[in-house]
Coordinates of C-alpha atoms and ligand atoms in Angstrom, one line a residue:
M1428 CA -0.7 -0.2 0.0
Q1429 CA 1.1 3.4 -0.7
Q1430 CA 1.6 5.5 2.0
P1431 CA 0.2 8.6 2.4
T1432 CA 1.6 12.4 1.6
R1433 CA 2.1 15.8 4.4
E1434 CA -1.1 16.5 3.0
E1435 CA -2.8 14.1 2.6
L1436 CA -2.7 13.1 5.6
L1437 CA -4.1 16.7 7.3
A1438 CA -6.2 16.7 4.8
W1439 CA -8.2 13.4 6.0
D1440 CA -7.7 14.0 9.7
R1441 CA -9.4 17.2 9.8
W1442 CA -12.6 14.8 6.8
H1443 CA -12.5 12.0 8.2
V1444 CA -11.7 11.8 11.7
W1445 CA -13.4 13.0 14.6
H1446 CA -11.9 14.3 17.7
G1447 CA -12.8 13.8 21.0
F1448 CA -13.7 17.2 23.2
T1449 CA -12.4 19.1 20.0
Q1450 CA -14.4 21.7 17.9
M1451 CA -13.8 20.0 14.3
A1452 CA -14.9 23.5 12.2
E1453 CA -11.5 25.2 14.2
Y1454 CA -9.1 22.4 13.9
E1455 CA -5.6 23.0 13.6
P1456 CA -4.4 18.7 12.8
L1457 CA -1.2 17.9 15.0
V1458 CA -0.7 14.2 14.2
F1459 CA 2.3 12.0 16.5
M1460 CA 4.0 10.1 14.3
E1461 CA 6.5 8.2 17.5
G1462 CA 7.4 8.6 20.9
Q1463 CA 10.3 8.4 23.0
G1464 CA 10.2 8.5 26.4
C1465 CA 8.2 11.8 27.4
R1466 CA 9.0 13.3 24.3
L1467 CA 6.5 13.1 21.2
R1468 CA 7.7 13.5 17.3
D1469 CA 5.6 15.1 15.0
L1470 CA 4.7 15.3 10.8
D1471 CA 7.0 17.6 10.6
G1472 CA 9.4 16.3 13.4
R1473 CA 8.9 18.8 16.1
W1474 CA 9.5 17.1 19.1
Y1475 CA 7.3 17.8 22.2
L1476 CA 7.5 17.3 25.8
D1477 CA 4.1 15.3 26.6
G1478 CA 3.0 17.2 30.2
V1479 CA -0.7 15.5 29.4
A1480 CA 0.4 12.3 29.5
S1481 CA -0.9 11.0 25.4
L1482 CA -4.8 12.8 28.3
W1483 CA -3.5 11.0 31.9
C1484 CA -2.6 7.5 30.8
N1485 CA 1.1 7.6 30.6
V1486 CA 2.9 6.3 33.3
H1487 CA 6.1 5.7 32.8
G1488 CA 6.9 7.4 28.9
H1489 CA 6.5 6.4 25.7
R1490 CA 8.1 3.4 24.2
H1491 CA 9.4 1.9 27.5
P1492 CA 12.1 -1.5 26.4
R1493 CA 10.4 -3.7 29.1
L1494 CA 6.3 -2.5 27.9
D1495 CA 8.0 -2.6 24.5
A1496 CA 8.3 -6.4 24.9
A1497 CA 4.9 -7.1 26.8
V1498 CA 3.0 -7.1 24.0
R1499 CA 5.7 -8.7 21.7
A1500 CA 6.1 -12.0 23.8
Q1501 CA 1.8 -11.5 25.2
L1502 CA 1.6 -11.3 21.2
E1503 CA 3.7 -15.0 19.8
R1504 CA 0.6 -16.4 22.1
V1505 CA -2.6 -14.6 21.9
A1506 CA -4.4 -11.6 21.0
H1507 CA -7.2 -11.6 22.1
V1508 CA -9.6 -14.1 23.8
T1509 CA -13.1 -13.4 25.7
N1510 CA -14.0 -13.3 28.8
L1511 CA -17.5 -14.0 29.5
G1512 CA -17.1 -17.3 30.5
A1513 CA -13.8 -18.2 30.1
S1514 CA -10.0 -16.5 31.2
N1515 CA -6.8 -15.8 30.0
V1516 CA -3.2 -16.2 32.1
P1517 CA -2.0 -12.6 31.8
A1518 CA -6.0 -10.9 32.7
I1519 CA -6.0 -14.3 36.0
Q1520 CA -2.0 -12.6 37.3
L1521 CA -3.5 -9.1 36.4
A1522 CA -6.9 -9.3 38.5
R1523 CA -4.7 -11.7 41.5
R1524 CA -1.7 -8.5 41.6
L1525 CA -4.4 -5.2 41.5
A1526 CA -6.3 -7.6 44.5
Q1527 CA -3.0 -7.3 46.4
L1528 CA -2.0 -3.3 45.5
A1529 CA -5.6 -2.4 46.0
P1530 CA -6.7 -0.8 49.7
P1531 CA -7.5 -4.4 51.6
G1532 CA -10.6 -5.6 51.3
L1533 CA -11.3 -5.8 46.8
E1534 CA -10.3 -9.4 45.9
H1535 CA -13.1 -9.1 42.7
V1536 CA -11.7 -7.6 39.7
F1537 CA -14.8 -6.7 36.5
F1538 CA -12.2 -5.9 33.7
S1539 CA -13.5 -2.9 31.0
D1540 CA -12.0 -1.0 28.2
S1541 CA -12.3 2.4 29.5
G1542 CA -12.7 4.9 32.8
S1543 CA -16.7 5.2 31.4
T1544 CA -17.3 1.9 31.2
A1545 CA -15.7 0.8 34.9
V1546 CA -18.0 3.4 36.8
E1547 CA -21.5 2.2 34.5
V1548 CA -20.0 -1.6 36.0
A1549 CA -19.7 -0.2 39.8
L1550 CA -22.9 1.9 39.2
K1551 CA -24.7 -1.0 37.2
M1552 CA -23.6 -3.4 40.8
A1553 CA -24.4 -0.9 43.3
F1554 CA -28.0 -0.1 41.9
Q1555 CA -28.1 -4.6 41.8
Y1556 CA -27.2 -5.2 45.3
W1557 CA -29.5 -3.9 47.1
R1558 CA -31.9 -5.6 44.5
Q1559 CA -30.3 -9.0 45.3
R1560 CA -28.4 -9.1 48.9
R1561 CA -29.7 -10.6 52.3
Q1562 CA -31.5 -8.2 53.1
P1563 CA -32.7 -6.3 50.3
K1564 CA -33.8 -2.7 49.9
P1565 CA -34.4 -2.2 46.9
G1566 CA -35.6 1.7 47.6
K1567 CA -32.0 2.6 47.1
N1568 CA -31.8 3.1 44.1
R1569 CA -30.3 6.7 42.8
F1570 CA -26.6 7.9 43.1
L1571 CA -24.9 10.8 45.3
A1572 CA -22.6 12.9 43.1
L1573 CA -20.2 16.1 43.5
A1574 CA -21.1 19.2 41.5
E1575 CA -18.3 19.7 39.0
A1576 CA -18.2 15.9 38.4
Y1577 CA -16.5 14.2 36.2
H1578 CA -16.6 10.3 35.5
G1579 CA -16.8 9.3 32.0
D1580 CA -18.8 10.1 28.0
T1581 CA -21.2 7.4 28.5
L1582 CA -24.7 7.6 29.6
G1583 CA -24.9 6.5 32.8
S1584 CA -21.0 7.6 33.4
V1585 CA -22.4 11.4 32.3
S1586 CA -25.4 10.9 34.2
V1587 CA -23.6 11.4 37.2
G1588 CA -21.8 13.7 35.7
G1589 CA -22.0 17.3 36.8
I1590 CA -20.2 19.4 34.2
E1591 CA -22.6 21.6 32.9
L1592 CA -20.5 21.9 29.7
F1593 CA -20.3 19.1 29.1
H1594 CA -22.9 17.6 30.5
Q1595 CA -26.6 19.3 29.9
I1596 CA -27.0 19.4 26.3
F1597 CA -27.9 15.3 26.7
R1598 CA -30.7 16.1 30.6
P1599 CA -33.2 14.4 29.3
L1600 CA -32.0 10.9 28.3
L1601 CA -30.0 10.4 31.8
F1602 CA -31.6 9.3 35.8
E1603 CA -31.6 12.1 37.8
C1604 CA -28.8 12.0 40.2
F1605 CA -28.3 14.0 44.5
R1606 CA -26.0 16.8 44.0
A1607 CA -23.7 17.8 46.7
P1608 CA -21.8 21.2 46.1
A1609 CA -17.8 20.6 45.0
P1610 CA -15.7 21.1 48.0
D1611 CA -13.7 24.1 45.5
T1612 CA -11.0 25.5 48.1
Y1613 CA -10.5 28.6 45.6
R1614 CA -14.2 29.7 45.1
T1615 CA -15.0 28.8 48.5
P1616 CA -19.1 29.5 49.8
P1617 CA -19.2 33.8 52.2
G1618 CA -17.7 33.5 55.4
V1619 CA -16.4 29.8 56.6
Q1620 CA -13.1 30.5 56.8
P1621 CA -10.0 28.1 55.4
D1622 CA -10.5 25.2 58.4
E1623 CA -13.3 25.1 58.2
L1624 CA -14.3 24.3 54.8
C1625 CA -13.8 20.2 55.4
A1626 CA -16.4 20.2 58.0
Y1627 CA -18.6 22.8 55.9
Y1628 CA -18.6 20.4 52.5
L1629 CA -19.2 17.1 54.7
Q1630 CA -22.5 19.0 56.8
Q1631 CA -23.6 19.4 52.7
V1632 CA -22.9 15.6 52.3
E1633 CA -24.3 14.9 55.6
Q1634 CA -27.5 16.8 55.1
I1635 CA -27.9 14.5 51.5
L1636 CA -27.8 11.4 53.6
Q1637 CA -29.3 12.2 56.3
D1638 CA -32.9 12.7 54.0
H1639 CA -32.4 10.7 51.6
H1640 CA -30.4 7.7 52.4
H1641 CA -33.0 5.7 51.5
Q1642 CA -32.9 6.0 48.4
I1643 CA -29.8 6.4 47.9
A1644 CA -26.8 3.5 46.5
A1645 CA -24.1 4.5 46.3
M1646 CA -21.7 8.0 46.5
I1647 CA -19.2 8.6 43.5
V1648 CA -16.0 10.5 44.3
E1649 CA -13.6 11.4 42.0
P1650 CA -10.3 11.1 45.7
L1651 CA -8.6 14.0 46.7
V1652 CA -9.6 16.1 43.1
Q1653 CA -11.3 16.5 40.5
C1654 CA -9.5 16.1 37.6
A1655 CA -11.8 17.3 34.5
A1656 CA -13.4 20.2 36.8
G1657 CA -10.3 21.7 36.3
I1658 CA -7.5 20.2 39.2
L1659 CA -10.5 20.5 42.3
T1660 CA -8.5 19.9 44.5
H1661 CA -10.2 19.0 48.0
P1662 CA -9.2 19.9 51.8
P1663 CA -7.7 17.3 53.6
G1664 CA -10.3 15.3 55.6
F1665 CA -12.8 15.6 52.8
L1666 CA -12.5 11.6 51.5
R1667 CA -12.1 10.7 55.4
G1668 CA -15.3 12.1 56.3
V1669 CA -17.6 11.2 53.0
R1670 CA -16.2 7.1 54.2
E1671 CA -17.3 7.7 57.3
L1672 CA -20.9 9.5 55.8
T1673 CA -21.6 7.0 53.7
K1674 CA -21.0 3.8 56.6
K1675 CA -23.2 5.5 59.0
Y1676 CA -26.1 5.6 56.6
D1677 CA -25.8 2.4 54.9
V1678 CA -24.8 4.0 51.8
L1679 CA -22.4 2.7 49.2
L1680 CA -18.8 4.4 48.7
I1681 CA -17.7 4.5 44.7
A1682 CA -14.0 6.1 44.1
D1683 CA -13.5 6.3 40.3
E1684 CA -9.3 6.7 41.0
V1685 CA -9.7 6.1 37.0
A1686 CA -7.6 9.8 36.7
V1687 CA -6.1 9.6 40.3
G1688 CA -4.9 6.0 40.1
F1689 CA -2.0 4.2 39.8
G1690 CA 0.8 6.3 42.0
R1691 CA -1.0 10.9 40.3
T1692 CA -1.1 11.2 43.7
G1693 CA 2.5 10.3 45.2
Q1694 CA 0.6 7.1 47.0
M1695 CA -0.8 4.3 44.3
F1696 CA -4.5 4.7 45.1
A1697 CA -5.6 8.0 46.1
C1698 CA -7.9 6.2 48.6
Q1699 CA -4.4 4.6 50.8
Q1700 CA -3.6 8.9 51.1
E1701 CA -6.7 9.2 53.6
G1702 CA -6.7 5.7 54.7
V1703 CA -10.3 4.3 53.3
T1704 CA -11.5 1.5 51.1
P1705 CA -14.1 2.2 49.2
D1706 CA -17.1 -0.5 48.1
F1707 CA -15.6 -0.3 44.8
L1708 CA -12.8 1.3 43.5
C1709 CA -12.7 2.2 38.9
L1710 CA -9.8 2.5 37.3
G1711 CA -7.9 2.8 34.2
K1712 CA -5.9 5.5 31.8
G1713 CA -2.7 4.9 33.6
L1714 CA -3.1 1.1 33.6
T1715 CA -1.9 0.1 31.4
G1716 CA 1.0 2.7 31.9
G1717 CA -0.3 4.5 28.4
Y1718 CA -1.2 1.7 26.6
L1719 CA -3.4 0.3 25.3
P1720 CA -7.7 0.0 27.1
M1721 CA -8.1 -1.6 29.9
A1722 CA -10.4 -0.4 33.0
A1723 CA -10.7 -2.4 35.9
T1724 CA -13.7 -2.0 38.7
L1725 CA -13.1 -3.7 41.9
T1726 CA -15.4 -5.1 44.9
T1727 CA -15.5 -6.1 47.8
T1728 CA -16.7 -9.5 49.4
E1729 CA -19.6 -8.3 50.3
I1730 CA -20.6 -7.4 46.7
W1731 CA -19.9 -10.2 45.0
N1732 CA -21.4 -12.2 46.6
A1733 CA -24.6 -11.3 45.9
F1734 CA -24.5 -11.8 43.1
L1735 CA -24.4 -15.4 43.6
G1736 CA -26.6 -18.4 42.8
R1737 CA -27.9 -20.6 40.1
Y1738 CA -28.3 -19.8 36.8
E1739 CA -31.6 -20.0 37.0
E1740 CA -31.9 -17.2 39.9
N1741 CA -30.9 -14.8 36.9
R1742 CA -28.6 -13.6 39.9
T1743 CA -25.8 -12.9 37.4
F1744 CA -23.9 -9.7 36.4
F1745 CA -25.6 -9.1 33.1
H1746 CA -22.6 -6.4 31.4
G1747 CA -19.8 -7.6 29.6
H1748 CA -17.6 -6.0 27.4
T1749 CA -15.8 -7.2 24.2
Y1750 CA -12.6 -6.4 25.5
G1751 CA -12.9 -7.1 28.6
G1752 CA -9.4 -8.5 29.8
N1753 CA -7.6 -8.4 26.7
P1754 CA -4.2 -10.4 27.2
L1755 CA -2.6 -7.7 25.4
A1756 CA -3.7 -5.3 27.4
A1757 CA -3.1 -6.7 30.7
A1758 CA 0.0 -8.3 29.3
V1759 CA 1.4 -4.6 29.8
A1760 CA -0.1 -4.0 32.2
L1761 CA 1.5 -5.9 34.6
A1762 CA 5.2 -4.8 33.5
N1763 CA 3.3 -1.9 34.1
L1764 CA 3.0 -3.0 37.5
E1765 CA 5.9 -4.8 37.8
L1766 CA 8.3 -1.6 36.5
F1767 CA 6.6 0.7 40.1
E1768 CA 8.8 -2.3 41.4
E1769 CA 12.0 -2.0 39.6
E1770 CA 12.1 1.4 39.3
R1771 CA 10.6 2.2 42.5
I1772 CA 8.5 5.1 41.0
L1773 CA 6.7 5.6 44.2
E1774 CA 10.1 6.3 45.8
S1775 CA 11.1 8.4 42.9
L1776 CA 7.9 10.9 43.6
P1777 CA 8.3 12.9 46.4
A1778 CA 11.1 14.7 45.0
K1779 CA 8.7 15.8 42.2
I1780 CA 6.7 17.3 43.8
A1781 CA 9.0 19.7 46.0
R1782 CA 10.2 20.8 42.6
L1783 CA 6.4 21.1 40.6
Q1784 CA 5.4 22.7 43.9
E1785 CA 8.5 25.4 43.5
H1786 CA 7.6 25.8 40.0
L1787 CA 4.5 26.4 41.2
E1788 CA 4.4 29.4 43.7
R1789 CA 6.4 31.1 41.8
I1790 CA 4.1 30.9 38.3
G1791 CA 1.0 31.7 41.5
G1792 CA 3.7 35.2 41.4
L1793 CA 1.9 36.2 37.3
P1794 CA -0.5 38.5 37.1
H1795 CA -3.4 36.8 36.2
V1796 CA -2.9 33.4 37.7
G1797 CA -5.6 33.8 39.7
H1798 CA -5.4 29.7 41.9
V1799 CA -2.4 26.9 41.8
R1800 CA -3.4 23.7 42.8
Q1801 CA -1.9 20.6 43.5
C1802 CA -1.8 17.2 44.5
G1803 CA 1.1 15.3 44.0
L1804 CA 1.9 15.8 40.8
I1805 CA -1.1 16.9 39.3
A1806 CA -1.1 20.8 38.5
G1807 CA -3.5 23.2 37.5
I1808 CA -3.1 26.5 37.2
E1809 CA -6.3 29.3 36.9
L1810 CA -5.9 31.9 35.0
V1811 CA -8.5 34.9 35.5
E1812 CA -9.0 38.2 34.7
D1813 CA -9.0 39.8 37.4
R1814 CA -7.5 38.3 40.6
A1815 CA -9.2 40.4 43.8
S1816 CA -12.7 40.0 42.5
K1817 CA -11.7 36.0 41.0
R1818 CA -13.4 36.6 37.6
P1819 CA -12.5 34.7 35.2
Y1820 CA -11.6 35.6 30.9
P1821 CA -14.8 35.6 28.7
R1822 CA -14.4 32.7 27.4
S1823 CA -14.5 33.8 24.0
E1824 CA -10.7 34.8 24.6
R1825 CA -10.1 32.2 25.0
R1826 CA -6.9 32.2 27.4
G1827 CA -6.6 28.8 29.0
W1828 CA -6.2 27.0 25.1
R1829 CA -3.7 29.9 23.9
V1830 CA -1.4 29.9 26.6
C1831 CA -1.0 25.7 25.1
L1832 CA -0.6 26.6 22.2
Q1833 CA 1.6 28.8 22.3
A1834 CA 3.8 26.5 24.4
R1835 CA 3.7 23.9 21.1
T1836 CA 5.7 26.9 19.9
E1837 CA 8.4 26.2 23.0
G1838 CA 8.1 22.2 22.3
V1839 CA 5.9 21.7 25.0
F1840 CA 2.6 19.4 24.7
V1841 CA -0.4 21.0 27.0
R1842 CA -4.4 20.7 27.3
P1843 CA -6.1 23.2 29.5
L1844 CA -9.6 22.6 30.8
G1845 CA -11.2 25.8 29.9
D1846 CA -8.9 29.3 31.5
V1847 CA -7.4 25.7 33.9
V1848 CA -3.5 24.4 32.5
V1849 CA -3.3 21.1 33.1
I1850 CA -0.1 19.9 34.2
F1851 CA -0.2 16.5 34.3
P1852 CA 2.8 13.8 33.0
P1853 CA 4.3 10.7 32.5
L1854 CA 5.6 10.0 35.9
A1855 CA 9.0 9.1 34.5
I1856 CA 9.6 12.3 33.8
L1857 CA 12.5 13.6 34.4
L1858 CA 13.8 17.0 37.1
E1859 CA 14.6 18.5 34.7
E1860 CA 12.3 17.9 31.3
L1861 CA 9.8 18.5 34.9
D1862 CA 11.8 21.6 34.5
F1863 CA 11.3 22.7 31.3
L1864 CA 7.6 21.8 31.1
C1865 CA 7.4 24.8 34.1
Q1866 CA 9.2 27.3 32.0
V1867 CA 7.6 27.1 29.2
I1868 CA 3.9 27.0 30.4
E1869 CA 5.7 29.6 32.8
R1870 CA 6.9 31.8 30.1
A1871 CA 3.2 31.1 27.6
I1872 CA 1.8 32.1 30.7
A1873 CA 2.6 35.2 31.3
A1874 CA 3.3 35.8 26.6
V1875 CA -0.3 35.6 26.3
C1876 CA -1.9 37.1 30.4
P1877 CA 0.4 39.8 30.2
Ligands
PLP262 C1 -11.0 10.7 32.5 C2 -11.8 9.7 33.1 C3 -13.1 8.8 33.3 C4 -13.6 8.2 31.8 O1 -12.5 7.6 31.7 P1 -12.7 7.3 29.4 O2 -11.4 6.1 29.9 O3 -12.3 8.3 29.2 O4 -13.6 6.7 29.4 C5 -13.8 9.0 33.6 N1 -14.0 9.2 35.1 C6 -12.7 10.3 35.2 C7 -12.4 10.7 37.0 C8 -12.1 10.5 34.4 O5 -10.9 11.2 34.5

């Protein structure tokens, strides 16, 4: 087959490929050809530092020899088999490894293929659990979620989502849920002091649980930081408080660690930062180190037991994805987890997190930076027109986007969330690379928001 020319590729990309979260009328192609370490090379041979970890999933860099080899080795055996009523060796090993690494008690692993489906699975299991457990509570058929929540783009995960811009238009298609305020530490409720924020937001959650727990199957949260909401970092203690409240009111807790799992916050899982074991742990993005689509929903034996019975009792979880537990993905996920140990990734993080913090303190001094937020190796820099009143820029000015375009000219690839510039590099990023990333972003902000 003849290779397409550069011009053909750009034209076909504009016309045939419908890109996610992208206004196609204005799309300017950026086509990557290859990657190495934390860098990516485009069609024209320009290299960029991958400051978004290829949308929050790359962990050890691109083309890591161990990960490449894991895929190749599995290819020598089999690329795919179903996991409906059958299994494969790497998926079994991966399930066991995840159960060992997760907070204690999460021993049963349901594989799917994206973060959205990992969430769908948790929602459906929670719902079905209350109908099938020994003392059923079928009235518990609704969910509690946070404002500004993002849990994926399928309709169930959009139903628990709370980002107006993305989710509002689909409301007629969605199920309704209870909603507590996002534990925002920047735009805080009037009259509440910083040290009272955690208690204030927990009180809001408790009010809803108190009034409606008979109807609530589960509460879903992104532990520690709501990423897609604009890197909204929660007050410390909020997650632990939510766990205590959900226990008190007999409501299940779904922790969506699709973004924050796998070392992002400084520990393997964000829940571990506050000693929390949820009833469901949703994993995705970093699970395969950013190599192949795979996700997992982990749960407890209490939940698992409610689904057991003879075939004709119909207690089965009637849900399954064609590529769930895909052996290639499972093999590379296993290698990803091995690399965490071999390369002592978690031990390497405190120095990087501290270095990122130094840069953020400096960037926070720029005249149009309203707030900088950090959780581990995740950071958000919020641009505002006026710092004193926290007044945002008009949306039409697209400051966040322009900062990212400016950074590209200096060889850094980042994506904003509105006017929040996001820093979310592979965990393997070197300190020098982190310096470069932050310095380029600082210059870009200074240029676009003088
Ligand atoms: C990205 C993300 C999802 C959705 O994952 P996909 O693989 O894109 O479907 C769900 N929850 C959170 C917190 C996410 O960041």
